[in-house]
XYZ file of C-alpha atoms in Angstrom:
435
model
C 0.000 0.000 0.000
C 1.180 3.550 -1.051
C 2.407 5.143 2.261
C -0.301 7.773 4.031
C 2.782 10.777 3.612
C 1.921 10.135 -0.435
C -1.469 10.415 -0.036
C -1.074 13.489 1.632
C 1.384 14.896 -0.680
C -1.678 13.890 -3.291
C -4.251 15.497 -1.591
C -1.789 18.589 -1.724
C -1.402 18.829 -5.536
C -5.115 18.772 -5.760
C -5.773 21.339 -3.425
C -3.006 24.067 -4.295
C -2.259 23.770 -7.692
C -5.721 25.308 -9.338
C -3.486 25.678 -12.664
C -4.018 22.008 -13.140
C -7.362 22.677 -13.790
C -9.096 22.029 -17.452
C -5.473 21.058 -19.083
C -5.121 20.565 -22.429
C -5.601 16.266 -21.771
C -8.626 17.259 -19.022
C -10.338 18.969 -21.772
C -9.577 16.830 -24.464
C -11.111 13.622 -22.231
C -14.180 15.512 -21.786
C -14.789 16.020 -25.032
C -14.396 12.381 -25.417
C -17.117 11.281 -22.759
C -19.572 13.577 -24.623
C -18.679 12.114 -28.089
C -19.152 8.320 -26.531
C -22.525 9.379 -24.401
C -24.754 7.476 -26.825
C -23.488 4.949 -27.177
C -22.680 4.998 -23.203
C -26.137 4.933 -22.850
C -27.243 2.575 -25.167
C -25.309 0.374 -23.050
C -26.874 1.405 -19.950
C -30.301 0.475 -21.601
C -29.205 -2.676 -22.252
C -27.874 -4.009 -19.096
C -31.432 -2.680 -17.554
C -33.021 -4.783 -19.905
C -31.929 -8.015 -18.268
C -33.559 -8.986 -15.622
C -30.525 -9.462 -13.090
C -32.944 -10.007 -9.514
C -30.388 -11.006 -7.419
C -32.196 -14.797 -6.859
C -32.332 -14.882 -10.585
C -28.795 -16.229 -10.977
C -28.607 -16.477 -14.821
C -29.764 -12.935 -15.323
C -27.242 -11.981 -12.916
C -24.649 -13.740 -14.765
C -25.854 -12.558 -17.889
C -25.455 -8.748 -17.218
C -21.817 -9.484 -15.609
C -20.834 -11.157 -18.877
C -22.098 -8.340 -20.730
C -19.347 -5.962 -18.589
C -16.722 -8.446 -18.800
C -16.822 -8.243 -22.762
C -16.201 -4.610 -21.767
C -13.636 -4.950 -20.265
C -12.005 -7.724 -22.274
C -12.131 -5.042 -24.917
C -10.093 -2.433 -23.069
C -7.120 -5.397 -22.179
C -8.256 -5.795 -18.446
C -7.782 -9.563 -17.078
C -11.522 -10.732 -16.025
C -12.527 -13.776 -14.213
C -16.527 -14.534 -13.058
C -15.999 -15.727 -9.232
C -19.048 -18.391 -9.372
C -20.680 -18.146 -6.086
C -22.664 -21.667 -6.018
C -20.815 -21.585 -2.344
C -22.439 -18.714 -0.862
C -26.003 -19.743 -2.741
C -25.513 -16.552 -5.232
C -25.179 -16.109 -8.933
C -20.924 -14.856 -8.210
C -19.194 -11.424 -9.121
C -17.362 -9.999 -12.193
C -13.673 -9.160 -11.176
C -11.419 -7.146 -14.137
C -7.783 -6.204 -12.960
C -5.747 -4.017 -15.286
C -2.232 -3.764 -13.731
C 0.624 -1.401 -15.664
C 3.213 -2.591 -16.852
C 5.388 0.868 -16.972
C 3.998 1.997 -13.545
C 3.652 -0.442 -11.268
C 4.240 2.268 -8.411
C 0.859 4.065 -9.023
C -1.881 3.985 -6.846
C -4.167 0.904 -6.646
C -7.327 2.330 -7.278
C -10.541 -0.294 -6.816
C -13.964 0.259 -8.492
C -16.901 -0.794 -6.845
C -20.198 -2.216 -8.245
C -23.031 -4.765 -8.171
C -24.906 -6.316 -10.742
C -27.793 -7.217 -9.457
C -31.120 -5.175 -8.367
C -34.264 -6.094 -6.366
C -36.412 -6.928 -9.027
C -37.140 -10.525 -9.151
C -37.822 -12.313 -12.622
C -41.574 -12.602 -12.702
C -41.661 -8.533 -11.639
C -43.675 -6.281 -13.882
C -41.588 -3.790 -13.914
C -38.607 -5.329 -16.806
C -37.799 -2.770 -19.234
C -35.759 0.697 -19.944
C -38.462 3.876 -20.342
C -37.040 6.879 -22.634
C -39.191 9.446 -20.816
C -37.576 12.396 -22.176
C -33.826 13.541 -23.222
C -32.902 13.935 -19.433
C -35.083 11.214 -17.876
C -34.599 6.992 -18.365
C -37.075 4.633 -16.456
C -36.509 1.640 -15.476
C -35.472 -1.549 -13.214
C -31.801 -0.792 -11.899
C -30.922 2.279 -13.762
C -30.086 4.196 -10.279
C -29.187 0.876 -7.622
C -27.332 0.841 -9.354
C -26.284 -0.268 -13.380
C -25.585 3.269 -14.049
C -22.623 3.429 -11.511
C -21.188 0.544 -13.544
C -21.610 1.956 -16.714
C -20.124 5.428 -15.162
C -17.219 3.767 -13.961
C -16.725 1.636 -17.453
C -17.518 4.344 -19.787
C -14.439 6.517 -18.003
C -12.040 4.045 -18.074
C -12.853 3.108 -21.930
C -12.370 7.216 -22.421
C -9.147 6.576 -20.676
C -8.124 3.767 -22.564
C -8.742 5.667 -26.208
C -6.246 8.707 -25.125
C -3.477 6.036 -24.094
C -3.928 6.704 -20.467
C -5.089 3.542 -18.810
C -1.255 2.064 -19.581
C -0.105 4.354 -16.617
C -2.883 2.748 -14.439
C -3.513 0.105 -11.704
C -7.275 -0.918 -11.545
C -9.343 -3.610 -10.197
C -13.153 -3.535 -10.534
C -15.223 -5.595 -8.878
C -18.885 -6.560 -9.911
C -20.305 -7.846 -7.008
C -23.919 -10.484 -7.909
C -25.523 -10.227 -3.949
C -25.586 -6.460 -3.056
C -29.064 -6.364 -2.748
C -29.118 -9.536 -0.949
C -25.740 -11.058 0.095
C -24.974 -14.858 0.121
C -24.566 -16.129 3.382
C -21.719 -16.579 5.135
C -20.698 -13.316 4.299
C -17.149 -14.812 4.746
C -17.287 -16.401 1.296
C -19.610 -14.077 -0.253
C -17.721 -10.639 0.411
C -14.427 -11.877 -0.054
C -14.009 -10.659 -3.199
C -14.374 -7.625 -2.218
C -11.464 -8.053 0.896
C -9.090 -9.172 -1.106
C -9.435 -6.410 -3.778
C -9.871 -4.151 -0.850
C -6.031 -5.322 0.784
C -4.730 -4.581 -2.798
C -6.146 -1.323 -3.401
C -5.222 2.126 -2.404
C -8.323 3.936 -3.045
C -11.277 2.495 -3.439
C -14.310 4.491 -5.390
C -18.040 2.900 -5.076
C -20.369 4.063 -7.903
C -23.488 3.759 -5.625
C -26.363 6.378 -6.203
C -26.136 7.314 -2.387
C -28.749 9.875 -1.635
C -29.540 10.944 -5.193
C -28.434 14.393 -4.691
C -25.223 14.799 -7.667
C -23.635 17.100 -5.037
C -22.916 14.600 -2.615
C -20.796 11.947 -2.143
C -20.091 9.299 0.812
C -17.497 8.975 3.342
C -18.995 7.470 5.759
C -21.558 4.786 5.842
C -23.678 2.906 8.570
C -22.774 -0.703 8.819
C -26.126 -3.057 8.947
C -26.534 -5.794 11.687
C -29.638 -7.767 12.068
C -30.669 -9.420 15.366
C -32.663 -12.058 17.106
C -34.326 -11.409 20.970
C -35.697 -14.867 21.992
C -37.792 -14.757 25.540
C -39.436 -17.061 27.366
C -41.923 -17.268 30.720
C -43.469 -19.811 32.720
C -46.763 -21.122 31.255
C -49.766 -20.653 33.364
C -53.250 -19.365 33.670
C -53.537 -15.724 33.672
C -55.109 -15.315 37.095
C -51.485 -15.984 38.437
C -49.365 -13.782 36.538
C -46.721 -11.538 38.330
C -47.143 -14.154 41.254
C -43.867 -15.476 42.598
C -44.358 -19.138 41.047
C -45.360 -17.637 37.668
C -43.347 -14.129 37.716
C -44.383 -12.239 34.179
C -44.536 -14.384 31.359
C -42.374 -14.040 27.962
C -44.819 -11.163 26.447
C -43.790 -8.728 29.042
C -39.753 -9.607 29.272
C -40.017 -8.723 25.522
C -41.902 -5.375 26.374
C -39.544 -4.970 29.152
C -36.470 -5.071 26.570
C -37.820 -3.249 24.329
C -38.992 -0.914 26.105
C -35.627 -0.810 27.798
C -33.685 -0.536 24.202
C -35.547 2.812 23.617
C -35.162 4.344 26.722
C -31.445 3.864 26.753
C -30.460 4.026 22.699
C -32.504 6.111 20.586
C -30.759 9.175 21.424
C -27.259 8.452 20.485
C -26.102 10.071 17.718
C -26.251 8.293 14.376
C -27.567 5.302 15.980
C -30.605 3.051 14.826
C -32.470 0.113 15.792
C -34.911 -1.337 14.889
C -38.055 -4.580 15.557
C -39.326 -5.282 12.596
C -41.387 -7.910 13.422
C -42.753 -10.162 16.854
C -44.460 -12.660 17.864
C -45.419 -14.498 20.864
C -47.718 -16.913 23.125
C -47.785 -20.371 23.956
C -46.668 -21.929 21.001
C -44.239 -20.308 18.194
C -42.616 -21.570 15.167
C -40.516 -19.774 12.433
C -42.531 -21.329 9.409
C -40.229 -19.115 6.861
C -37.314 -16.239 7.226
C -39.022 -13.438 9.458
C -42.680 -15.488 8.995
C -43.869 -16.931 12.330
C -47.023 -18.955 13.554
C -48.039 -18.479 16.615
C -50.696 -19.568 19.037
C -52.209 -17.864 22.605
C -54.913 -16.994 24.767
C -56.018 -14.589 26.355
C -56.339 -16.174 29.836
C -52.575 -18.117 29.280
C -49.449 -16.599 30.523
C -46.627 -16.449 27.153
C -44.602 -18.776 27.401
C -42.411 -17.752 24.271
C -41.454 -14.341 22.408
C -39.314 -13.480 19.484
C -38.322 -10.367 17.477
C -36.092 -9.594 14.684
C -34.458 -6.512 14.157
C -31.776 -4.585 12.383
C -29.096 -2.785 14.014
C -27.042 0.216 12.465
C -24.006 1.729 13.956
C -21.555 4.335 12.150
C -18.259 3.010 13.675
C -16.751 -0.091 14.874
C -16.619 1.176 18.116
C -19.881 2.433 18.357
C -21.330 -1.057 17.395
C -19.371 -2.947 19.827
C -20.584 -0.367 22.746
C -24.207 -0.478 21.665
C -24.070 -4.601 21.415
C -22.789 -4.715 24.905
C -25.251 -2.248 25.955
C -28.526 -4.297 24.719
C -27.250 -7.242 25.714
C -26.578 -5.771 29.861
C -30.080 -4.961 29.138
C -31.281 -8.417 28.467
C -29.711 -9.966 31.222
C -31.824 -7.986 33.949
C -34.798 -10.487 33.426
C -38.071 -9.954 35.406
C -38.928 -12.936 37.869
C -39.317 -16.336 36.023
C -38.027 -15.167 32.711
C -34.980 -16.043 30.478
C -34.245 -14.214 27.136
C -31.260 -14.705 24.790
C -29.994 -11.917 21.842
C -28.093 -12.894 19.225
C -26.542 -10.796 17.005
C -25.922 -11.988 12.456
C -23.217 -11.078 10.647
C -24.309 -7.755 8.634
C -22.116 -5.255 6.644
C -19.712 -3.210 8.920
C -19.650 0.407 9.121
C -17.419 2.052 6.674
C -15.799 4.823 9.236
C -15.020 8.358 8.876
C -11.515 8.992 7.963
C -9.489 11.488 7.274
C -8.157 9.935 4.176
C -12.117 9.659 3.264
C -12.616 13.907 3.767
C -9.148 14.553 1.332
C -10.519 11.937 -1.734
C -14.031 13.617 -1.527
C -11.797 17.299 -1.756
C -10.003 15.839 -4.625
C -13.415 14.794 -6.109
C -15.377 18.454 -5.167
C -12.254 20.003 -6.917
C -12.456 18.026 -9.790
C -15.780 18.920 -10.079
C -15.964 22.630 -9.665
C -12.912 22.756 -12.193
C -15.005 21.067 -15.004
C -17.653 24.112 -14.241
C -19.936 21.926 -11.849
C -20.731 22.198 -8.224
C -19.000 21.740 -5.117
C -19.751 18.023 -3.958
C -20.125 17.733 -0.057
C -20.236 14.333 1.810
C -24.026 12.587 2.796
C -24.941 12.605 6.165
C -24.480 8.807 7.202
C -27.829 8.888 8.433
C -29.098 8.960 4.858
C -26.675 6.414 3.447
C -27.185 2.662 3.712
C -25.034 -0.084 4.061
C -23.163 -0.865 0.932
C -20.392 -3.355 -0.253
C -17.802 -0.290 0.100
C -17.717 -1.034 3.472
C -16.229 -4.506 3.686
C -13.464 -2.565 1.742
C -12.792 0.889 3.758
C -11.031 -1.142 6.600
C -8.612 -2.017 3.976
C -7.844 1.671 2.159
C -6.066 4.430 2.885
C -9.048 6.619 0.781
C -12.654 5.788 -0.122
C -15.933 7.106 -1.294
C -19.188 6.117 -2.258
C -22.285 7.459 -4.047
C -20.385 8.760 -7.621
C -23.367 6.936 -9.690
C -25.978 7.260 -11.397
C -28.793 10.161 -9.584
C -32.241 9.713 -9.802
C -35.558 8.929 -8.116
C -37.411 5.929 -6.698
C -34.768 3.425 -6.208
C -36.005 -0.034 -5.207
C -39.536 0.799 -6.413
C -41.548 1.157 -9.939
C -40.585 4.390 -10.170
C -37.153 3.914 -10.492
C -35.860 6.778 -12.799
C -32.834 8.231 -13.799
C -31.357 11.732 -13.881
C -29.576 11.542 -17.121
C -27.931 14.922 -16.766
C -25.870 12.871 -14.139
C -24.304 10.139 -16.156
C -22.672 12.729 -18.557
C -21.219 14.769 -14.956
C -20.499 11.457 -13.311
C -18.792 10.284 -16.336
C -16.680 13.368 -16.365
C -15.560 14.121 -12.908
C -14.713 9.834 -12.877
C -12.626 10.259 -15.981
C -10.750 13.438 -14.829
C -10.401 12.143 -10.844
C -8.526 8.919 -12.365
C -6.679 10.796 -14.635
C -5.314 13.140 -11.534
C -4.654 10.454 -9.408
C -2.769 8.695 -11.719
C 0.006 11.243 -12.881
C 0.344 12.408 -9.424
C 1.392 8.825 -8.257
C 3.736 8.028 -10.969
């Protein structure tokens, strides 16, 4: 890894030297994008014409070999990770290493393939609504960040500048829904993440083309299992009966909210409970359950989802909840167990000087400053089993754009030609100031 001192001697050169602005090469690459925006887009229209649902494994597959004959093009070595393992479709990984500058920064692209649209969904096909607005399944969440990131690099490639480059994309098939154990189905993404330098995720973030992310909110779901003494109702909060598994699950809660819900940048949430005498998980998150009125529960369950903006912070908030379980009311037990979910990807000072590199690139091609999402409004992502890894990273340089993960799913096509742009011209910076 390129030492920090570089970085900062990086971040330096883009901050002082305003000269560098629009060069000669700057302006001649963004001429490029424009001439290539058709047919940029025509590509982007076809990738959201196959289905890629992340369950739908062939579709997935499909729309990752329709990248890596992309990138084949370009001279980038590709390999399709088949993730049978992990019960996913796999990822697209394309490595382009130079052979005259080996020393420049390792600089990993970030995107997924697939979208939350399964294969029977009505919603299928690409909408032309008007010259600045594209409908359709994916366009935001997020094909258009991997036809941003593609249609720079090919830019790059025509003006001989990709030889002076180390890159490593990787196409991730489970975003939307990762294979489990994450272990196997992120680990892609680690080991690209322990080569890189810099790592840029072509996410849609919050939709707004003036922000970017540096720091996400890692997503953790958990399980709170309680159980009472069954017994008619007429006894309950008696010493031999004590208060049943309904109210140790209130109690906890209760309990959660009391103590939690005011730390900053801190969320949790019970999606969905059930209790009484007899409970079964039938499916994932689907229970069948059985009471009455005059019984005393003698089981309880929730699941929830936990989200936490540092390591730290989630560690501190897990041992928090679970000092709160342990204090059970008389002739109750409960139990909270905690999944593997996507980590936080932490504030850094590294992550502040890329997104100044990026704001400057963009006000110097005659756009506007970017500032960085509040994590609040930024959900987990795969960029986040990477930022451990980096010295740099941000997230949210995709596509912009409206309804993501619903019908209305449209794009902001004034954003792919920026996006395309400010990618070009940030790669092109960071590669002759590492040389």
């Amino acid at each position: 890894m390129i030492k920090k001192a570089a970085l900062a001697m990086l971040y330096c050169c883009f901050t002082c030297c305003i000269a560098h602005a629009q060069s000669s090469v700057e302006k001649q690459l963004v001429e490029s994008v424009n001439q290539q925006l058709s047919q940029s887009q025509a590509l982007l229209i076809e990738a959201v014409n196959i289905n890629s649902g992340t369950q739908n494994f062939a579709g997935v597959k499909q729309v990752g070999m329709l990248f890596k004959q992309q990138y084949d093009a370009l001279g980038f070595t590709t390999e399709w990770l088949d993730g049978s393992e992990f019960e996913r479709a796999g990822h697209l990984v394309a490595t382009y290493e130079s052979a005259t500058h080996p020393s420049a920064a390792k600089i990993m692209l970030i995107g997924h393939l697939d979208t939350v649209f399964a294969k029977d969904d009505s919603f299928q096909h690409a909408t032309i609504i008007n010259q600045n607005t594209i409908a359709g399944p994916g366009i935001t969440d997020m094909k258009g960040g991997n036809v941003i990131m593609l249609a720079a690099l090919q830019v790059l490639h025509q003006h001989g500048l990709l030889s002076a480059m180390n890159i490593k994309v990787v196409l991730t098939g489970d975003e939307e829904a990762s294979g489990r154990p994450l272990a196997q189905s992120k680990q892609a993404l680690i080991d690209a993440g322990i080569w890189a330098d810099i790592a840029l995720g072509f996410e849609d973030a919050d939709g707004d083309i003036n922000t970017a992310v540096t720091a996400r909110r890692g997503s953790v779901a958990w399980t709170l299992t309680t159980t009472g003494q069954a017994a008619h109702s007429s006894q309950i909060f008696t010493e031999k009966v004590g208060f049943g598994a309904n109210f140790e699950l209130a109690r906890i809660l209760n309990a959660f909210r009391e103590q939690l819900s005011d730390i900053p940048l801190l969320s949790f949430n019970p999606g969905v409970m059930a209790g009484g005498t007899r409970l079964k998980e039938t499916a994932a998150s689907t229970f069948e359950s059985f009471g009455k009125s005059n019984v005393v529960a003698q089981t309880a369950m929730v699941k929830g989802g936990l989200r936490a903006v540092s390591p730290n912070q989630l560690t501190e908030t897990k041992e928090k909840m679970q000092a709160i379980v342990a204090q059970h009311l008389p002739q109750t037990d409960a139990s909270l167990v905690f999944d593997d979910g996507y980590p936080p990807m932490q504030q850094t000072q590294g992550n502040v000087d890329l997104l100044g590199m990026y704001s400057q690139v963009s006000t110097d091609l005659g756009f506007a400053k970017v500032n960085a999402v509040n994590p609040r409004n930024a959900g987990a992502a795969d960029i986040s089993f990477v930022s451990d890894h980096v010295t740099m990273a941000i997230d949210g340089l995709g596509l912009m754009g409206t309804g993501g993960h619903t019908k209305d799913e449209t794009a902001d096509m004034t954003s792919f030609a920026q996006n395309i742009q400010k990618t070009t011209v940030l790669l092109y910076r960071l590669s002759t100031q590492q040389q």
